[in-house]
Coordinates of C-alpha atoms in Angstrom, one line a residue:
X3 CA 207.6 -44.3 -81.1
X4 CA 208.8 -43.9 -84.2
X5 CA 205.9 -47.1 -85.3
X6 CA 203.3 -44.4 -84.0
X7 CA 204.8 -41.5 -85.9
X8 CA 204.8 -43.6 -89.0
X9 CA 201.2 -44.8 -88.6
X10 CA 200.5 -41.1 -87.7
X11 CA 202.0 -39.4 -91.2
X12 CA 200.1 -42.8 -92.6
X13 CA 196.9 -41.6 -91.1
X14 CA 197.3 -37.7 -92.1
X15 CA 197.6 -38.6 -95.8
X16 CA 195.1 -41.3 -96.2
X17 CA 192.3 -41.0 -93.2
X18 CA 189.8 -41.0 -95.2
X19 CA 191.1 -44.4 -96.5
X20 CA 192.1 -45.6 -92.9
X21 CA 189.6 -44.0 -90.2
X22 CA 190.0 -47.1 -87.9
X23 CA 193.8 -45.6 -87.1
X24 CA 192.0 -42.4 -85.7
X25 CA 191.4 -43.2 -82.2
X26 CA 195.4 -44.0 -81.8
X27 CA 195.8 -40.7 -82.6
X28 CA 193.7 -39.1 -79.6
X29 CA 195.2 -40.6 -76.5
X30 CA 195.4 -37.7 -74.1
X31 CA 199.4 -36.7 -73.2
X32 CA 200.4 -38.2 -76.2
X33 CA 201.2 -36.2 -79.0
X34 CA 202.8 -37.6 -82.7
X35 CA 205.1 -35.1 -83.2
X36 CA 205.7 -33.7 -79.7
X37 CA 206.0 -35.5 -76.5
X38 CA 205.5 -39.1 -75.8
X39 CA 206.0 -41.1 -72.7
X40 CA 205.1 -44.9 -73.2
X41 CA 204.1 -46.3 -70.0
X42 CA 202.2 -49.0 -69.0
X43 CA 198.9 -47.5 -68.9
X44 CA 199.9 -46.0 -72.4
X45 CA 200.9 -50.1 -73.7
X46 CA 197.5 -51.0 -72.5
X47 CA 195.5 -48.3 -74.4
X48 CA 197.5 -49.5 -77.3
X49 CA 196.5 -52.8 -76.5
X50 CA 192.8 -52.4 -76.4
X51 CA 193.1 -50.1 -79.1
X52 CA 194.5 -51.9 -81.7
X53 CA 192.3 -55.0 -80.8
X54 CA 189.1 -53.4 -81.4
X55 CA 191.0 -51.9 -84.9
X56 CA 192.7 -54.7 -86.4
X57 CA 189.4 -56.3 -86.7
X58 CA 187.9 -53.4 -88.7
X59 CA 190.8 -53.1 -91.2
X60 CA 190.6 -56.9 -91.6
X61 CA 187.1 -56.3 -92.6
X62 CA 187.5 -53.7 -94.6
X63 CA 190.7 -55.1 -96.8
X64 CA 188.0 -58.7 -97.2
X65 CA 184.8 -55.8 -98.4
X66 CA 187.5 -54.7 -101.0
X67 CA 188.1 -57.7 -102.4

């Protein structure tokens, strides 16, 4: 959790920079800085979430160089 709310304060002061973190941060029941319940179904969003992201950020930190 507190991963996600680091990635989240991340996210709030740079999206622009990093908009591949958005979609972590619109998973229904889970708020950043409220509740949070990690289940299984919210470890596999995660999952399949960050696999389709790490990818893009890869990319982009290689387009920067």
């Amino acid at each position: 959790y507190e991963q996600y709310r680091t990635l989240y304060k991340l996210w709030c002061s740079n999206n622009s920079a990093l908009p591949e973190l958005k979609p972590l941060f619109r998973i229904s029941g889970i708020e950043p800085d409220g509740t949070f319940t990690v289940s299984d179904e919210f470890r596999a969003t995660v999952r399949g979430l960050a696999s389709q992201i790490l990818p893009l950020m890869s990319a982009s930190e290689v387009s920067k160089d």
